[in-house]
Short mmCIF file of C-alpha atoms in Angstrom, two decimals:
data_model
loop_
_atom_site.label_atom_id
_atom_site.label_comp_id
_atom_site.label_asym_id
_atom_site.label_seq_id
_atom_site.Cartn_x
_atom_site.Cartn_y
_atom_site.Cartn_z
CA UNK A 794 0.00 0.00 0.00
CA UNK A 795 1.50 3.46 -0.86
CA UNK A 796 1.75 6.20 1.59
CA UNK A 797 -0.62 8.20 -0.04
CA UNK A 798 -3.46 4.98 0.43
CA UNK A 799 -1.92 4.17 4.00
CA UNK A 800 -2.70 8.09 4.60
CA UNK A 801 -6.66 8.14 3.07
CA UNK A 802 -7.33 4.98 5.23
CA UNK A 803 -6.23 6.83 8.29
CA UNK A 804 -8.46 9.77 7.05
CA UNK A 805 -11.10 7.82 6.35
CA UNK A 806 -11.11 5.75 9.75
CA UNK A 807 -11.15 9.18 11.77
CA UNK A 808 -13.71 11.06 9.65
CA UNK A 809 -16.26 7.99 9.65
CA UNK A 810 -15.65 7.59 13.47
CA UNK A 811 -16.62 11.67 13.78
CA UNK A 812 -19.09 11.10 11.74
CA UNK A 813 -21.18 8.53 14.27
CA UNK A 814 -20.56 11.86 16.64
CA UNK A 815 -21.99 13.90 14.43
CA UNK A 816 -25.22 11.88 14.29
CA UNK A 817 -25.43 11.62 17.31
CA UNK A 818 -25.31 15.00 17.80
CA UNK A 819 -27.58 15.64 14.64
CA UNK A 820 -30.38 13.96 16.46
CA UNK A 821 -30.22 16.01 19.59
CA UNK A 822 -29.68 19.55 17.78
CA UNK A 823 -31.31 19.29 14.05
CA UNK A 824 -34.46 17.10 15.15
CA UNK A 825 -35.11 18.20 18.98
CA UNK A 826 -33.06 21.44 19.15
CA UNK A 827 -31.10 20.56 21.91
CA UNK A 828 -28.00 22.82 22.37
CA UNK A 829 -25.37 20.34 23.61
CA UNK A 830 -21.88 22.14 24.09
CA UNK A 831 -20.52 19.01 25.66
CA UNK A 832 -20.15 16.65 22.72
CA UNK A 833 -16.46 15.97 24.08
CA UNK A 834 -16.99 15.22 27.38
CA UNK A 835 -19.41 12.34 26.17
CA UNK A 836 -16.93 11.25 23.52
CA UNK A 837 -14.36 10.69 26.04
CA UNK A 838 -16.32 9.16 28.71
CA UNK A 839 -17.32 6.55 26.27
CA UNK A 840 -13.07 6.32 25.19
CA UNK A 841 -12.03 5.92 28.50
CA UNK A 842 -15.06 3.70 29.67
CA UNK A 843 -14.07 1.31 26.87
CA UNK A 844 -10.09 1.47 27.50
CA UNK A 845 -10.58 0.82 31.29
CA UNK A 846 -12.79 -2.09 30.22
CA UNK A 847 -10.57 -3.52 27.54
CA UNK A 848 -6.82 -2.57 28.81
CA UNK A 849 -4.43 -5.16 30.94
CA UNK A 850 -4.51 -5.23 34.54
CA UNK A 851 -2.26 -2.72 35.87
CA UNK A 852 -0.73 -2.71 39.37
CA UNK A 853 -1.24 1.00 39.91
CA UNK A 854 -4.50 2.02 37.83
CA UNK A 855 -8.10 1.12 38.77
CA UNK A 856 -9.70 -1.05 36.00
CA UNK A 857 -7.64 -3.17 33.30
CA UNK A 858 -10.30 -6.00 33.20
CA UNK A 859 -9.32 -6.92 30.04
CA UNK A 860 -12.81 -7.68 28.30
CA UNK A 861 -13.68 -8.66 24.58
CA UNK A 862 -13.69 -5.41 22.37
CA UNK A 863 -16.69 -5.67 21.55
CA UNK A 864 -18.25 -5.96 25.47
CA UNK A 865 -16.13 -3.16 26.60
CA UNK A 866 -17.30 -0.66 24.03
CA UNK A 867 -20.76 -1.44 25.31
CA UNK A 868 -20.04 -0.81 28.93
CA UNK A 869 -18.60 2.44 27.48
CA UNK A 870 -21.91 3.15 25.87
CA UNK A 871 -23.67 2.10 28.81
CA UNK A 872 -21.20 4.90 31.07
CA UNK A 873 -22.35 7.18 28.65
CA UNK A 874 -25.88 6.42 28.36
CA UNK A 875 -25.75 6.66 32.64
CA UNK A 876 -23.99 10.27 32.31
CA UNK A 877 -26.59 11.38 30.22
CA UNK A 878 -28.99 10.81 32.32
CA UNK A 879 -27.44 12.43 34.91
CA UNK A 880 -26.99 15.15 33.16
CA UNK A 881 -30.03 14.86 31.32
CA UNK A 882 -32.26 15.14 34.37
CA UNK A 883 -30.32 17.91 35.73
CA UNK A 884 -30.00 20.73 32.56
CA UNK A 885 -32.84 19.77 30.08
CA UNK A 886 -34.90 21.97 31.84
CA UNK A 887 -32.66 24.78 31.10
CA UNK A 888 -32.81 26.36 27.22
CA UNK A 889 -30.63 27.43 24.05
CA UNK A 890 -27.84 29.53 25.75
CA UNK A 891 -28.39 27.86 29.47
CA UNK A 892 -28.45 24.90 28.22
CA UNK A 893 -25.46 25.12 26.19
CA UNK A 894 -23.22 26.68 28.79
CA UNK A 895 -24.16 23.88 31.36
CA UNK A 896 -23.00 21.25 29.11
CA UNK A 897 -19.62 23.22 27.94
CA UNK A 898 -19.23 23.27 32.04
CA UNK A 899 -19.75 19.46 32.55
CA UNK A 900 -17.40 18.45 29.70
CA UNK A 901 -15.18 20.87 30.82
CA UNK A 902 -15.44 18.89 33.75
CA UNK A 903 -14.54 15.37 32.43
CA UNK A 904 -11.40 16.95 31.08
CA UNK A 905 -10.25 17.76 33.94
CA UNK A 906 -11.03 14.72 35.82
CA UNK A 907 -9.50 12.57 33.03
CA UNK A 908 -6.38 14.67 33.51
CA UNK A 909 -6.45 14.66 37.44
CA UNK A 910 -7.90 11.57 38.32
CA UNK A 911 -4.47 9.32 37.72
CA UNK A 912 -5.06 6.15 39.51
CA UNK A 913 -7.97 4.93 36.86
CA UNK A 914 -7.25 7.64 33.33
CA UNK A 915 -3.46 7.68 34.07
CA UNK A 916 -3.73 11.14 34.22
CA UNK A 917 -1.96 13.51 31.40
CA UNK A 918 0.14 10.69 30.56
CA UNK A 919 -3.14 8.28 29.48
CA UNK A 920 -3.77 5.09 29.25
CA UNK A 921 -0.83 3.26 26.43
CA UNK A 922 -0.61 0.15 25.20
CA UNK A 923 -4.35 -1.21 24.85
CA UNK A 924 -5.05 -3.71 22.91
CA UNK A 925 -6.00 -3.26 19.07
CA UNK A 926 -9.54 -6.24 18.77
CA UNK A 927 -8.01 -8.81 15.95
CA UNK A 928 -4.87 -7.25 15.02
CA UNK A 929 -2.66 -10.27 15.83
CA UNK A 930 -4.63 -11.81 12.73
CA UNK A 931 -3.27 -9.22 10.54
CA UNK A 932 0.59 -9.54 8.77
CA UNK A 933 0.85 -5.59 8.63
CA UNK A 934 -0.70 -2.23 10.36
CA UNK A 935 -1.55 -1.59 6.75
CA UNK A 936 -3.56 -4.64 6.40
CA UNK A 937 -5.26 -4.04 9.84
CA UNK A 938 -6.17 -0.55 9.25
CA UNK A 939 -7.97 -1.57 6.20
CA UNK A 940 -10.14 -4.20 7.99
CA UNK A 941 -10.80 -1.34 10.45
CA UNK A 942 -11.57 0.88 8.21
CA UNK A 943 -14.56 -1.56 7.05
CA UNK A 944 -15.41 -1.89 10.40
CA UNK A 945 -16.18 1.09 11.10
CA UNK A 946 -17.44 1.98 7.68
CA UNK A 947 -20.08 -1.10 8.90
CA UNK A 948 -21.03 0.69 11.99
CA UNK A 949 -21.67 4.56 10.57
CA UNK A 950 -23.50 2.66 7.94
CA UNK A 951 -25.63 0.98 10.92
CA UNK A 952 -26.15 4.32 12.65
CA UNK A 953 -27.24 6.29 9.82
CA UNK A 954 -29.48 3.67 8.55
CA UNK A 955 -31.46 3.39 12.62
CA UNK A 956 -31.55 6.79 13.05
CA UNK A 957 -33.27 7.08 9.57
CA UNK A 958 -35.97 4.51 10.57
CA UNK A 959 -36.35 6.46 13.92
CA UNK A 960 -36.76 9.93 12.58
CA UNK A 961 -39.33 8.83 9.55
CA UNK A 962 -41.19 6.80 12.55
CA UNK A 963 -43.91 8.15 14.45
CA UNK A 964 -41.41 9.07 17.25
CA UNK A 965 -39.27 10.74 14.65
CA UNK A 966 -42.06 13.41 13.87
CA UNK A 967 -42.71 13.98 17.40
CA UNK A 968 -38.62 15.01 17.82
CA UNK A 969 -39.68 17.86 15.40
CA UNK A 970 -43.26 18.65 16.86
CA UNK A 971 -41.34 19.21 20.23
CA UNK A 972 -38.76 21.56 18.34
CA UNK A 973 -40.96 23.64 16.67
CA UNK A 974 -43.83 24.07 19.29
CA UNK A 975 -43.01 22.25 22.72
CA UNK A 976 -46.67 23.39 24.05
CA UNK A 977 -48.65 22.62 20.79
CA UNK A 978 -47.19 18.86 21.71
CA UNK A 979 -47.96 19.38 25.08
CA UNK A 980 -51.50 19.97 24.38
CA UNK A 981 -51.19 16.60 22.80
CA UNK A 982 -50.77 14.46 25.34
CA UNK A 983 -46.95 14.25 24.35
CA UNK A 984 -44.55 14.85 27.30
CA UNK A 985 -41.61 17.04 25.84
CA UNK A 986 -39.82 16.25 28.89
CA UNK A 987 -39.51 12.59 28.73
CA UNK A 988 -38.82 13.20 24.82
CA UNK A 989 -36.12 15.53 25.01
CA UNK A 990 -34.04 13.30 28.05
CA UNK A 991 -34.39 10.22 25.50
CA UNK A 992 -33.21 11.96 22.70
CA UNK A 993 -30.12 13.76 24.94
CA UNK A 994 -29.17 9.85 26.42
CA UNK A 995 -29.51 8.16 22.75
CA UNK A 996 -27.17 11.08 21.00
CA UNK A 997 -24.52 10.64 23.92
CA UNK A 998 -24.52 6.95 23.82
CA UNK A 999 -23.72 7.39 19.77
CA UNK A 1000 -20.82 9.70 20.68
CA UNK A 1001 -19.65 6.91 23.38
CA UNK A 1002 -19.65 4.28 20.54
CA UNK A 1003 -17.22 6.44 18.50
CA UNK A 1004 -15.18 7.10 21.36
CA UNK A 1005 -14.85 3.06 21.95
CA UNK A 1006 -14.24 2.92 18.26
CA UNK A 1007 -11.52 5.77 17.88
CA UNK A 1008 -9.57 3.57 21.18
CA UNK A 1009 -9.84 0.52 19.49
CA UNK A 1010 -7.98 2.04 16.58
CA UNK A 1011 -5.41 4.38 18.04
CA UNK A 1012 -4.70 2.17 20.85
CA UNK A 1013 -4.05 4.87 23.58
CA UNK A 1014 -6.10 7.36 25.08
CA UNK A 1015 -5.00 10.99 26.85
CA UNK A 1016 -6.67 14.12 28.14
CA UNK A 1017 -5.49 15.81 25.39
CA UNK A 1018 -7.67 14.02 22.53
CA UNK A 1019 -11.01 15.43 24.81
CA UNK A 1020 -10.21 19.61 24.11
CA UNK A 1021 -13.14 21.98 23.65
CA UNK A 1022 -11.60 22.01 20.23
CA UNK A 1023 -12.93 19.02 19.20
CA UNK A 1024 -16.78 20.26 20.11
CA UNK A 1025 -16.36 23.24 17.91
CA UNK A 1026 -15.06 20.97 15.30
CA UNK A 1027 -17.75 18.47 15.29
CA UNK A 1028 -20.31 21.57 15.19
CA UNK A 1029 -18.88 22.89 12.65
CA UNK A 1030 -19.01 19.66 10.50
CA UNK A 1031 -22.74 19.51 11.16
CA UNK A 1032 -23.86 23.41 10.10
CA UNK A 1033 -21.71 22.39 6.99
CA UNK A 1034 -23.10 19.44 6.45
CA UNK A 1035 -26.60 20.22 7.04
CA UNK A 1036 -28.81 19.78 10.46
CA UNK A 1037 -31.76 17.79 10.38
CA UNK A 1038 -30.42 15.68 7.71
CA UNK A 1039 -28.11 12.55 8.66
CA UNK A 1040 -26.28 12.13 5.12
CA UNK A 1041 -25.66 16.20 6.20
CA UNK A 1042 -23.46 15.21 9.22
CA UNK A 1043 -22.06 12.53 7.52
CA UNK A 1044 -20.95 14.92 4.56
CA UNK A 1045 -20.24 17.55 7.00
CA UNK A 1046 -18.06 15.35 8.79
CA UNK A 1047 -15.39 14.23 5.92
CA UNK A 1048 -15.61 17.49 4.77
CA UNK A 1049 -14.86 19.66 7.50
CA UNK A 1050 -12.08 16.51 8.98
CA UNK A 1051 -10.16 17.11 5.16
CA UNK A 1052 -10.33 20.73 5.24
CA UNK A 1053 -8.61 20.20 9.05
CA UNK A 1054 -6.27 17.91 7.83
CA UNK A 1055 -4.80 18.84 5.15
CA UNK A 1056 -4.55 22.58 6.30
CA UNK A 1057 -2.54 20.93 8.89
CA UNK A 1058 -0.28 19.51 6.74
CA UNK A 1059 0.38 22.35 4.42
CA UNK A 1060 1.40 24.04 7.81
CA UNK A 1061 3.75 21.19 9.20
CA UNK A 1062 5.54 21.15 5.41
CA UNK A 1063 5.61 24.63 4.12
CA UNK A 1064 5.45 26.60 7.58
CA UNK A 1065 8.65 27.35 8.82
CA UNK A 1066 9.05 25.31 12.27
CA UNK A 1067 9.41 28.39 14.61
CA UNK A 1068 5.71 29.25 13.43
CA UNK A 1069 4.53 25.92 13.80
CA UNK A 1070 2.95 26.35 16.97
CA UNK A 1071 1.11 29.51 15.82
CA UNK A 1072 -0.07 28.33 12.93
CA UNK A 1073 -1.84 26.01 13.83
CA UNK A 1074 -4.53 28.86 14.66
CA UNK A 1075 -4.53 29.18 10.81
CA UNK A 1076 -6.82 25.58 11.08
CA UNK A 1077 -9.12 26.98 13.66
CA UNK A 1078 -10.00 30.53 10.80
CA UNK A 1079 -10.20 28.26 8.27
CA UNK A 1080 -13.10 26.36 10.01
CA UNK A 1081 -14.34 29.42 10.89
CA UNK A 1082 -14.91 31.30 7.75
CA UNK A 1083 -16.01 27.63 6.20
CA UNK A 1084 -18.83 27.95 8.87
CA UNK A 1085 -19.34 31.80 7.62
CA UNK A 1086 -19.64 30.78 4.14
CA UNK A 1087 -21.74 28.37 4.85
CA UNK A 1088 -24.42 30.64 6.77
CA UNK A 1089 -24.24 33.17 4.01
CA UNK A 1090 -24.12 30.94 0.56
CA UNK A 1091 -25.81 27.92 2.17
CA UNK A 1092 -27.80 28.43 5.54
CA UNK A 1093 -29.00 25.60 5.57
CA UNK A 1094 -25.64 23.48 5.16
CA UNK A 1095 -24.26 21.30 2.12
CA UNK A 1096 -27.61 18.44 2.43
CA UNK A 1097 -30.04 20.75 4.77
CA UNK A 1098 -33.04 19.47 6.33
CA UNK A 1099 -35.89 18.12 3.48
CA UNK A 1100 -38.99 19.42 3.22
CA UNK A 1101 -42.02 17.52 4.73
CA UNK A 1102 -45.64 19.15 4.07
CA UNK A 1103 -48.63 16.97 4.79
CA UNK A 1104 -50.32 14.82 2.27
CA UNK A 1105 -53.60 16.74 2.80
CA UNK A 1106 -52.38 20.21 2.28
CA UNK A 1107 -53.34 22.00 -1.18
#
């Protein structure tokens, strides 16, 4: 495999992964209208709930039980699913800008106990060596990464197609009855309550999946994978890609990851190196007149939101 192919299935691995976050975010923001600031906090806890489950017993860390793959990226899910709820039941009574500064606060939060707590994250050094699921059956990383690559091509594909069956459901069209008008589907007989906590704990459990996936493939986890960067980065991939629409967030997502990476590397190769460090601001302005440029030429992203209008209307 050349370097150029080694490279796009690295890309490719990471974007699909983002994507999952995306949808799950997609489903609490372009369906309900749920301002979550936190995305990262609920990515990590799901990446470190799944590398406590999965890693080696270690004499000086809490955890290392040393479970299937598979089993310990559901008990991540399950962590984050539990958070959630937590969370849920404390902030969704708050709204838009409330609601949105609680959660930056709370993920905020998990950063910092990820980075403090050593004895079970292994503080701001992380948790190393954990095992890669299968990779002793592979003859080369390059081999590997392309069977990873198809899994987790498998598992966006298994997202996207759910979350389409759930938001052309019944329950789907109440999402958006309780984002346009939360008392109209009051008056219903709906509770908006109940609706908006179930639709906060199923997006967070999605972004706990792709944090058990992104572990299984880098092998390592640190404090510094969960910054606040990586919320404004996954927001920005879904106002590009479209809200409301899940092949939106999934375009969004490559997009936005390939205008991040390869800015990146036309900084590390034609920047000199005592700029380096600065530069890599020059990523962050490029995201954020994408995002302006978006608003302006297409408001409502790349693939926005489709029209629905009743059968029965003229």
């Amino acid at each position: 495999m050349t370097g150029f192919a080694a490279y796009l299935v690295f890309f490719l691995i990471v974007a699909l992964t983002y994507s999952i976050v995306v949808m799950g975010l997609n489903i609490q923001w372009g369906y309900t209208g749920l301002f979550n600031a936190g995305v990262v906090g609920f990515f990590a806890i799901g990446a470190y709930g799944t590398a406590i489950l999965v890693g080696p017993d270690r004499a000086h860390l809490i955890g290392g039980f040393g479970l299937p793959f598979p089993l310990a990226v559901l008990g991540g899910m399950a962590l984050c699913a539990l958070a959630a709820l937590i969370v849920g039941l404390a902030t969704l009574r708050l709204r838009e800008e409330y609601l949105a500064i609680a959660t930056f606060g709370i993920a905020i939060s998990i950063q910092l106990v990820a980075l403090n707590f050593d004895s079970l994250t292994g503080g701001a050094q992380g948790l190393v060596g954990l095992p890669r699921p299968l990779f002793g059956l592979f003859d080369s990383p390059a081999s590997y990464n392309l069977f990873y690559l198809g899994v987790v091509a498998v598992m966006a594909g298994l997202v996207y197609w759910a979350l389409e069956k759930a938001v052309r459901s019944p329950w789907g069209r109440l999402l958006k009855a309780v984002r346009e008008d939360e008392t109209a589907a009051r008056s219903l007989g709906r509770n908006p309550a109940r609706v908006r906590l179930e639709v906060f704990v199923l997006g967070c459990v999605l972004m706990g999946l792709a944090g058990g996936l992104y572990v299984g493939f880098i092998g390592y986890v640190s404090p510094l994978d969960f910054l606040p960067i990586l919320t404004f980065q996954i927001w920005a991939m879904l106002i590009v890609g479209g809200s409301g629409n899940n092949r939106g967030a999934i375009v969004g997502a490559v997009g936005v990851w390939a205008l991040w990476a390869m800015s990146g590397l036309a900084i590390s190769r034609y920047l000199p190196v005592a700029y380096q460090s600065q530069g890599g601001a020059i990523q962050v302005i490029l995201i954020g007149l994408l995002i302006v440029l978006t608003l302006i030429f297409r408001p409502r992203g790349l693939i926005g939101e489709a029209e629905s209008v009743s059968k029965h209307a003229d």
